[in-house]
Every structure is written in structure tokens, then in C-alpha cells.
Coordinates of C-alpha atoms in Angstrom, one line a residue:
M1 CA 105.8 107.1 112.0
E2 CA 109.0 109.1 111.7
N3 CA 110.8 106.4 113.7
M4 CA 109.4 103.8 111.4
Q5 CA 110.6 105.7 108.3
S6 CA 114.2 105.9 109.8
I7 CA 114.1 102.2 110.5
F8 CA 113.1 101.4 106.9
K9 CA 115.6 103.9 105.4
Y10 CA 118.4 102.2 107.3
S11 CA 117.1 98.8 106.3
Y12 CA 117.1 99.6 102.6
M13 CA 120.7 101.0 102.8
C14 CA 121.9 97.7 104.4
L15 CA 119.9 95.7 102.0
L16 CA 121.6 97.5 99.0
A17 CA 125.0 96.7 100.4
L18 CA 124.1 93.1 100.9
C19 CA 122.6 92.8 97.4
L20 CA 126.0 93.9 96.0
T21 CA 127.4 90.8 97.8
L22 CA 124.6 88.4 96.7
L23 CA 124.2 89.3 93.0
S24 CA 125.6 85.9 92.3
C25 CA 125.4 83.3 95.1
K26 CA 128.1 81.2 93.6
K27 CA 130.4 84.1 93.1
F28 CA 129.7 85.3 96.6
L29 CA 130.8 82.0 98.0
E30 CA 133.9 81.9 95.9
E31 CA 135.1 85.4 96.6
K32 CA 133.8 86.0 100.1
P33 CA 137.2 87.3 101.5
L34 CA 137.3 90.1 98.9
K35 CA 133.9 91.4 100.0
E36 CA 134.2 91.4 103.8
Q37 CA 133.2 95.1 103.9
F38 CA 129.7 94.2 102.6
L39 CA 128.9 91.5 105.1
P40 CA 126.7 92.3 108.1
S41 CA 129.0 92.6 111.2
T42 CA 127.0 94.3 113.9
T43 CA 123.6 93.9 115.6
E44 CA 122.5 97.0 113.7
D45 CA 123.3 95.4 110.4
L46 CA 121.4 92.2 111.3
Q47 CA 118.4 94.2 112.6
A48 CA 118.3 96.2 109.4
L49 CA 118.1 93.0 107.3
L50 CA 115.1 91.9 109.4
D51 CA 113.4 95.3 109.4
N52 CA 113.3 95.5 105.6
P53 CA 109.7 94.7 104.7
G54 CA 110.8 93.2 101.3
N55 CA 112.7 90.6 103.2
T56 CA 110.1 89.4 105.6
D57 CA 106.5 90.1 104.5
S58 CA 106.1 87.9 101.5
D59 CA 103.5 85.3 102.6
P60 CA 102.2 83.0 99.9
A61 CA 99.4 84.7 97.8
L62 CA 98.0 81.2 97.0
L63 CA 96.5 81.2 100.5
E64 CA 94.0 83.7 99.2
I65 CA 94.1 82.9 95.5
L66 CA 92.8 79.4 96.2
S67 CA 90.0 80.5 98.5
D68 CA 86.3 80.9 97.6
E69 CA 85.9 84.4 99.1
Y70 CA 85.9 86.0 95.6
Y71 CA 85.4 85.4 91.9
I72 CA 86.8 86.9 88.7
T73 CA 85.0 87.5 85.4
P74 CA 85.4 84.9 82.5
A75 CA 87.1 87.5 80.4
Y76 CA 89.7 88.2 83.0
W77 CA 90.2 84.5 83.7
Q78 CA 90.8 83.8 80.0
G79 CA 93.6 86.4 79.9
L80 CA 95.4 84.9 82.9
S81 CA 98.7 83.1 82.7
A82 CA 98.3 79.3 82.9
D83 CA 99.6 79.0 86.5
L84 CA 97.0 81.5 87.9
A85 CA 94.1 80.3 85.6
L86 CA 94.5 76.7 86.5
N87 CA 95.1 77.2 90.2
Y88 CA 92.0 79.5 90.3
T89 CA 89.9 76.5 89.2
W90 CA 91.8 73.9 91.3
S91 CA 92.5 72.1 88.0
L92 CA 93.7 68.5 88.1
N93 CA 96.2 69.7 85.4
D94 CA 97.3 72.8 87.2
V95 CA 100.7 74.4 86.9
P96 CA 102.7 75.3 90.0
Y97 CA 102.3 79.0 91.0
D98 CA 106.0 79.5 91.7
P99 CA 106.0 82.7 93.8
S100 CA 104.1 81.1 96.6
W101 CA 106.9 78.6 97.0
A102 CA 109.9 80.7 96.0
L103 CA 109.3 84.0 97.8
P104 CA 109.0 82.6 101.4
Y105 CA 112.3 80.7 100.9
Q106 CA 114.1 83.5 99.1
R107 CA 113.0 86.2 101.6
P108 CA 111.9 85.5 105.2
I109 CA 113.5 82.1 105.4
Y110 CA 116.7 83.0 103.6
Y111 CA 117.3 86.3 105.4
S112 CA 116.4 84.8 108.8
N113 CA 119.0 82.1 108.2
I114 CA 121.6 84.7 107.2
V115 CA 120.9 86.5 110.5
L116 CA 121.0 83.3 112.6
D117 CA 124.2 82.1 110.8
H118 CA 125.9 85.4 111.5
L119 CA 124.8 85.5 115.1
A120 CA 126.5 82.1 115.5
T121 CA 129.8 83.2 114.0
L122 CA 130.2 86.9 114.8
K123 CA 130.8 86.4 118.5
L124 CA 128.5 89.3 119.4
P125 CA 127.7 90.1 123.0
D126 CA 124.9 87.9 124.4
D127 CA 122.8 90.9 125.3
T128 CA 119.2 91.8 125.1
K129 CA 119.6 93.2 121.5
S130 CA 121.2 90.0 120.2
R131 CA 118.6 87.8 121.8
E132 CA 115.8 89.9 120.4
I133 CA 117.3 89.7 116.9
K134 CA 117.6 85.9 117.2
G135 CA 114.0 85.7 118.4
T136 CA 112.9 87.8 115.5
A137 CA 114.7 85.7 112.9
L138 CA 113.3 82.5 114.5
F139 CA 109.8 84.0 114.4
Y140 CA 109.9 85.0 110.7
R141 CA 111.3 81.6 109.7
A142 CA 108.8 79.7 111.7
N143 CA 105.9 81.8 110.4
A144 CA 107.1 81.2 106.8
F145 CA 107.4 77.5 107.4
F146 CA 103.9 77.4 108.7
N147 CA 102.4 79.2 105.8
L148 CA 104.2 77.0 103.3
A149 CA 102.9 73.9 105.2
Q150 CA 99.3 75.1 104.6
L151 CA 99.8 74.9 100.9
F152 CA 102.5 72.3 100.1
A153 CA 101.7 69.6 102.7
K154 CA 98.6 67.7 103.7
P155 CA 96.6 69.0 106.7
Y156 CA 98.1 67.9 110.0
D157 CA 96.4 64.8 111.3
E158 CA 97.4 61.6 113.2
S159 CA 97.0 59.8 109.9
T160 CA 99.4 62.2 108.0
L161 CA 102.3 62.6 110.4
S162 CA 104.7 60.4 108.4
D163 CA 103.6 62.0 105.0
L164 CA 105.9 64.5 103.3
G165 CA 105.9 68.1 104.7
I166 CA 107.9 71.0 103.4
V167 CA 111.7 71.6 103.0
L168 CA 113.0 73.0 106.3
R169 CA 115.9 75.3 105.2
T170 CA 117.8 76.1 108.4
T171 CA 121.0 77.5 106.9
S172 CA 121.8 80.2 104.3
D173 CA 124.3 77.9 102.7
I174 CA 122.9 77.4 99.2
N175 CA 125.0 74.2 98.7
E176 CA 123.1 72.3 101.4
K177 CA 120.9 69.8 99.6
S178 CA 117.1 70.3 100.1
K179 CA 114.9 67.5 101.3
R180 CA 111.4 67.3 102.5
A181 CA 110.7 66.7 106.2
T182 CA 107.7 64.8 107.3
I183 CA 104.6 66.6 108.5
K184 CA 105.5 65.8 112.1
E185 CA 109.0 67.1 111.7
T186 CA 107.6 70.2 110.0
Y187 CA 105.3 71.1 112.8
D188 CA 107.7 70.1 115.5
K189 CA 110.3 72.6 114.0
I190 CA 107.7 75.4 113.7
I191 CA 106.6 75.0 117.3
S192 CA 110.2 74.6 118.5
D193 CA 111.3 77.8 116.8
L194 CA 108.3 79.8 118.1
N195 CA 108.8 78.6 121.6
E196 CA 112.4 79.7 121.5
A197 CA 111.4 83.0 120.0
A198 CA 108.8 83.6 122.8
N199 CA 111.7 83.3 125.4
L200 CA 113.8 85.9 123.5
L201 CA 111.4 88.5 122.3
P202 CA 110.2 91.6 124.3
K203 CA 106.7 92.5 125.3
A204 CA 106.7 95.5 123.1
T205 CA 108.7 96.8 120.1
E206 CA 109.1 100.0 118.2
A207 CA 107.2 98.8 115.2
P208 CA 104.4 96.3 114.6
T209 CA 106.4 94.7 111.8
R210 CA 108.8 93.5 114.6
P211 CA 107.4 90.5 116.5
T212 CA 106.6 90.6 120.2
K213 CA 105.8 87.8 122.7
A214 CA 102.1 88.5 121.9
A215 CA 102.9 87.9 118.2
V216 CA 104.5 84.6 118.9
Y217 CA 101.5 83.5 121.0
A218 CA 99.1 84.6 118.3
V219 CA 100.9 82.5 115.6
L220 CA 101.2 79.6 118.0
S221 CA 97.4 79.7 118.4
R222 CA 97.1 79.5 114.6
V223 CA 99.5 76.6 114.4
Y224 CA 97.7 74.6 117.1
L225 CA 94.3 75.5 115.6
T226 CA 95.5 74.0 112.3
M227 CA 96.7 70.9 114.2
R228 CA 93.3 70.8 115.9
D229 CA 95.0 70.7 119.3
Y230 CA 92.3 72.9 120.9
N231 CA 93.8 72.9 124.4
N232 CA 97.0 74.5 123.2
T233 CA 95.1 76.7 120.8
L234 CA 93.1 78.1 123.7
K235 CA 96.2 78.5 125.9
Y236 CA 98.1 80.7 123.3
A237 CA 95.1 82.7 122.1
D238 CA 94.4 83.6 125.8
L239 CA 98.1 84.5 126.3
A240 CA 98.0 86.7 123.2
L241 CA 94.8 88.5 124.4
Q242 CA 96.3 89.0 127.9
K243 CA 99.0 91.1 126.3
H244 CA 97.0 92.7 123.4
N245 CA 93.2 92.9 123.4
M246 CA 92.2 96.2 121.8
L247 CA 89.3 96.2 119.3
L248 CA 88.3 98.9 116.8
D249 CA 84.8 100.1 117.1
F250 CA 83.3 100.0 113.6
N251 CA 80.7 102.5 114.7
N252 CA 83.4 105.1 114.6
L253 CA 84.7 104.2 111.2
V254 CA 83.7 105.5 107.8
P255 CA 83.7 103.7 104.5
G256 CA 86.3 104.6 101.9
I257 CA 89.6 103.5 103.3
P258 CA 88.4 102.7 106.8
F259 CA 91.5 101.4 108.5
N260 CA 94.9 103.0 109.3
I261 CA 98.0 101.0 108.8
F262 CA 99.3 99.7 112.2
N263 CA 95.9 100.2 113.8
A264 CA 95.2 99.2 117.4
E265 CA 94.0 95.7 116.5
V266 CA 97.2 94.6 114.9
I267 CA 99.4 92.3 116.9
F268 CA 101.8 91.5 114.1
H269 CA 101.8 93.2 110.7
S270 CA 102.5 91.3 107.5
R271 CA 101.0 90.7 104.0
A272 CA 100.8 88.2 101.2
S273 CA 102.9 88.9 98.1
V274 CA 101.0 91.1 95.6
T275 CA 99.2 89.7 92.6
S276 CA 96.7 91.5 90.3
I277 CA 94.1 88.7 90.5
L278 CA 93.3 89.8 94.0
S279 CA 93.0 93.5 93.3
T280 CA 89.8 95.3 94.0
S281 CA 89.1 95.8 90.3
N282 CA 89.5 92.1 89.5
A283 CA 88.5 90.1 92.6
K284 CA 84.7 90.4 93.2
I285 CA 83.3 89.3 96.5
D286 CA 81.3 86.1 96.3
P287 CA 77.6 86.9 96.6
A288 CA 77.1 83.9 98.9
L289 CA 79.5 85.5 101.4
L290 CA 77.9 88.9 101.2
S291 CA 74.5 87.3 101.9
I292 CA 75.4 86.1 105.4
Y293 CA 75.8 89.6 106.8
N294 CA 72.6 91.0 108.3
Q295 CA 71.4 94.6 107.9
F296 CA 72.9 95.9 111.1
D297 CA 76.3 94.3 110.5
L298 CA 78.7 97.2 109.8
R299 CA 81.3 94.8 108.4
K300 CA 79.4 94.7 105.1
T301 CA 79.8 98.4 104.4
I302 CA 83.2 98.7 106.0
L303 CA 85.0 95.8 104.4
F304 CA 83.4 95.9 101.0
K305 CA 82.8 98.6 98.4
P306 CA 80.2 98.6 95.7
N307 CA 81.7 98.6 92.2
T308 CA 80.5 101.0 89.5
G309 CA 80.3 101.1 85.7
V310 CA 80.2 97.8 84.0
N311 CA 80.8 96.1 87.4
T312 CA 77.7 97.7 89.0
G313 CA 76.0 95.2 91.3
T314 CA 79.3 93.6 92.4
F315 CA 81.5 94.4 95.4
G316 CA 85.3 94.6 95.9
F317 CA 87.3 94.3 99.1
R318 CA 88.6 97.4 100.8
G319 CA 89.1 96.3 104.4
S320 CA 92.8 95.5 104.5
Y321 CA 94.7 96.5 107.6
F322 CA 97.3 98.1 105.3
G323 CA 95.0 101.1 105.0
T324 CA 96.1 103.7 102.5
E325 CA 99.1 101.6 101.7
G326 CA 96.8 99.2 99.9
P327 CA 93.2 98.8 101.0
W328 CA 92.9 95.5 99.0
L329 CA 96.2 93.9 100.1
V330 CA 95.9 90.6 101.8
F331 CA 96.8 91.2 105.5
T332 CA 98.2 88.0 106.8
G333 CA 99.4 89.3 110.1
T334 CA 97.6 88.6 113.4
A335 CA 95.0 90.8 115.1
T336 CA 93.0 90.8 118.2
S337 CA 89.7 90.0 116.4
E338 CA 91.2 86.7 115.2
M339 CA 92.3 85.8 118.7
F340 CA 88.8 86.5 120.2
L341 CA 87.3 84.2 117.6
I342 CA 90.0 81.5 118.1
R343 CA 89.4 81.6 121.9
A344 CA 85.6 81.5 121.4
E345 CA 85.9 78.5 119.1
C346 CA 88.0 76.6 121.7
Y347 CA 85.5 77.4 124.4
A348 CA 82.6 76.2 122.2
R349 CA 84.4 73.0 121.5
K350 CA 85.0 72.5 125.3
G351 CA 81.3 72.9 126.0
E352 CA 81.9 76.3 127.8
K353 CA 79.1 78.0 125.9
E354 CA 78.9 81.1 128.2
K355 CA 82.5 81.9 127.7
A356 CA 82.3 81.4 123.9
V357 CA 79.3 83.7 123.6
S358 CA 81.0 86.3 125.9
D359 CA 83.9 86.5 123.5
L360 CA 81.6 86.8 120.6
N361 CA 79.7 89.6 122.3
T362 CA 82.9 91.4 123.0
L363 CA 83.7 91.4 119.3
L364 CA 80.2 92.0 117.9
A365 CA 79.7 95.0 120.2
K366 CA 82.4 96.6 118.0
R367 CA 81.1 95.3 114.7
M368 CA 77.3 95.8 114.8
D369 CA 75.3 99.0 114.6
K370 CA 75.1 100.1 118.3
N371 CA 71.6 101.5 117.8
H372 CA 70.2 98.1 116.9
W373 CA 72.5 95.5 118.3
I374 CA 71.4 93.3 121.3
P375 CA 74.0 91.0 122.9
I376 CA 73.5 87.4 122.3
D377 CA 71.8 85.5 125.1
P378 CA 73.8 82.2 125.7
S379 CA 70.6 80.5 126.8
V380 CA 69.1 80.6 123.3
V381 CA 72.2 79.4 121.6
N382 CA 71.9 75.7 120.7
E383 CA 75.0 75.3 118.5
P384 CA 77.7 77.6 119.8
L385 CA 80.4 76.2 117.5
A386 CA 78.4 76.8 114.4
L387 CA 77.7 80.4 115.6
V388 CA 81.4 81.0 116.2
L389 CA 82.5 79.6 112.8
A390 CA 79.9 81.7 111.1
E391 CA 81.3 84.9 112.7
R392 CA 84.8 83.7 111.8
R393 CA 83.7 83.5 108.2
K394 CA 82.4 87.1 108.3
E395 CA 85.2 88.7 110.2
L396 CA 88.4 87.2 108.7
V397 CA 87.8 87.9 105.0
F398 CA 90.9 88.4 102.8
R399 CA 93.3 87.4 105.6
G400 CA 94.6 84.2 103.9
L401 CA 92.8 82.1 106.5
R402 CA 89.8 80.7 104.7
W403 CA 91.9 78.0 102.9
M404 CA 93.4 76.9 106.1
D405 CA 90.0 76.8 107.8
V406 CA 88.4 74.6 105.2
R407 CA 91.3 72.2 105.2
R408 CA 91.1 71.6 108.9
L409 CA 87.3 71.6 109.1
N410 CA 87.1 69.0 106.3
M411 CA 89.5 66.8 108.3
E412 CA 86.7 66.8 111.0
G413 CA 84.0 65.8 108.5
A414 CA 82.7 69.3 107.6
N415 CA 82.5 68.1 103.9
I416 CA 82.9 71.6 102.5
T417 CA 83.3 71.7 98.7
L418 CA 84.7 74.8 97.0
K419 CA 83.0 75.8 93.7
R420 CA 83.5 78.3 90.9
V421 CA 81.5 78.8 87.8
I422 CA 83.0 80.2 84.6
N423 CA 80.9 80.6 81.4
G424 CA 78.4 78.1 82.7
T425 CA 81.0 75.4 83.6
E426 CA 81.3 74.5 87.3
Y427 CA 84.7 73.8 88.8
S428 CA 84.8 72.1 92.2
L429 CA 87.3 71.0 94.8
L430 CA 85.9 68.1 96.8
P431 CA 86.8 67.5 100.5
N432 CA 90.3 66.0 101.2
N433 CA 91.1 65.7 97.5
N434 CA 94.8 65.7 96.5
R435 CA 94.3 69.2 95.0
W436 CA 94.1 70.6 98.6
V437 CA 97.9 70.4 98.4
A438 CA 99.6 72.6 95.9
L439 CA 102.2 71.5 93.4
I440 CA 105.9 72.4 94.0
P441 CA 107.6 74.3 91.2
Y442 CA 108.9 72.0 88.5
D443 CA 112.4 73.6 88.5
V444 CA 112.7 72.9 92.3
I445 CA 111.8 69.2 91.7
S446 CA 114.3 69.0 88.9
R447 CA 117.2 70.6 90.8
S448 CA 116.7 69.1 94.2
G449 CA 115.1 65.7 93.3
I450 CA 112.5 66.1 96.1
Q451 CA 109.2 64.3 95.6
Q452 CA 106.3 66.2 93.9
N453 CA 102.9 66.3 95.5
P454 CA 100.5 63.8 93.8
R455 CA 97.5 64.7 91.6

């Protein structure tokens, strides 16, 4: 932890210097020769930019805001800003939630591009350190592109490949005109960057906020899962688990703040940007979700806390892998539990029931009360895929994954409709509706001339 603190301290010092340079992008470009002393010039400077959590861990909060894992009270909803209130109900007349578009471009994508641009011009030695920095920047940028694609582009499908994807910013030059790539181009770039990163990154790092080969494989498994390419999904989930397969035993945890930050399950540590709508006091867990846990499932008491006072009878989320740093923060990183579930789903889809159930048993042995749990017998399982998806629903709460899951499953005919009720009025989001793709901020449309998503 002391080493982590020194890394972050150095990162913030370098960030402060860079901010003096970037207070005005236009002025920075015009007066660059006068400010050479502030520009990153060493591998240490570039590493510091990537180590600063404010630069790299701003995944889109909409990934969780739009999900059906929680609800808010009518009184709180009525006091929300229009962008949050209308997105919460998936309104036809919604207003773009600007941070979920802007922050990934302004932080992980922009700073990764700064690093990649400088690596190309500084003539640094082509050594292990430089290659690791390049791999890290490629990873952060690809991960950000992927998260943006889950919100601002249609789901990946053979029928959507030529439709508009996201803007692929690959330079820190603010004068380069933005344009939307196709969905095929978007995913091709994500996969290309991740594959290159896998060849550059080490097996282990000093901090879980720095990506490793296992982190790349884990994100690749997510990408291919979203694409419904289950052969490649299986390949990369298995590769990730070969390098990192530890699971926490919930029998040894206590409610309260049950997890430590950087715990043993974490493959890569990151989070969604903070928004009050998702705080424990405001976001109450959907009763339908709570009802699917049985009495011996420790996740119900570990992940959720009973509310008190006027909120008695409701539950809030407390199971973030940010631990004491923020038990309700949306952990969007990758962890071994997700990889076991991804691999189990792929086995189930391939008809390899015994392997699917084996992975489930490995996970559930650490999640169920050990005094009452009996391993699942594959011979009595008639629908292994349904079983795996049910466990995925229970395990990966508040990870920013539910929205992605429903989008891809609906492309396969799952016909899942999301619903909310406020003051007796039901709001719904029907399968494959245009509102499964978020609106791009109006000022971005105005400045760049890129096409808006339809409503």
C-alpha cells in the first residue's frame, strides 16, 4: 500500500505540471515552445500520467444508471436534473447525460493518446518499460472505447456492422475532426489495440490499477461476449483464469464493508464516474432481484444492507470492490468471479454441461453457506445456460454489466423488457428499441457535425 501511495503521489505531481500546460488547449498549441519544461519527457512522466486514477478510471456511469438493478423514490426522482430523470425512465424525450460521453474521451482516451503520441516522438529506448507504458495506454483506450460502444452504438450483430459506432479518437491533437466509425470499425479497433497490448504488458504489475496480460484477456472475453462470439469468449476467459483464478470465500466475510480494495479476486481495478443517484441512500435494490437469492446464499447479506428509518424494508448496495474507499461505488474492473461465469456460459452454449456446472460449483462453493450447500449435480440440470445466466444475475450486481447483458441477450431473442414504476406510472424499455442506444451530447453534435442517434 505504501508503494501504491508513492505511485499516486508522483502521478498527481506530474498531473499538476501537465494541467498548467493544458489550462487552455488552444493556448497550449500556440505557445508550446514556451512551455517545454512542463511536457512529459521521460518514461517516468508518461507512467505517472497513466497511474493517476483521475485520468483512467472514469467509466460511463450510464452503464449502471440505465440498468434495472435498483430504483429510486418518486420524491428523489422529481428533484433530479432533466438528464438524469429522463434517462432513468428511458424516456423517448430524454436529454443526453453528458458525463458518460465526455469523461471517457477527456480522461482515459485523451491521456492515453498523449502518452502514445509522446512515445512516438520522444525517441525513448525501446525497452521493457516503454513497451509496458505503450501497452497500458492501448489497454486504457480500448477499454474506454468498448464501454462507450455499449451505450452510444447499437449492439454488435451481423445486421448492424455498417451502422454508426463511436468516435475513435487516436490522437491528442484537438484539431483533428471527429467522425463516427462503423460498428465493425469500432470493434476491430478495440480488438486490435487489446491484442497489441497483450503482447506488450507483463504478467504482473505493482498495482492492480495497472493492466496485466490477464487484464487484457479478461476485457477481451467481455468484448467477444458482447459480440456473441462464444469461441473467442471462451478462449480469453480461460486464458485470464489460467493467470488469475483466486476467489474470496464469503463464509469468511462479515457484513458491513465486506471487501478490501484490491482484494484477491480483482484482475483489473477501475470504476464508473461518481453520481449521487447510485449512492446507497438513493439507489434501492429492486425487490425482484433480491427475491432470486435463496436463504443459504451469502451474497444477499454480503452485497446488500438493510436500510433504516423511513427507508426500513428496503436495501442498499454495499458490495463494491472499492471497500472502504466507497462500498457503493460501481466497480467496473474485471474479477475472477466474472471470468468463471463467462467461461461457464460458453461451456453451456457449447453443450458441455459438466464443465459449465463445474465452474458454477467452483464459484458457488465460495458464495453459499458451507453448512448447507450441496454441489450441483450436472445430471439433474436440464437447462445449464439458464442456470448460468441466473447466477450471473446474482453475482455481478452493480458492476455496470447488466445493461450490456440485456442488450446482447435481446439480440438472441430473450425479449427482456426493463420496467420502472413511479407514482403508479409504469415506464418501460422494450427489446431492441432505439432507446437502447444513448443520445450523444448536443454540443458534440453541434461542434463536430457527427450524426445523432435516432429516437
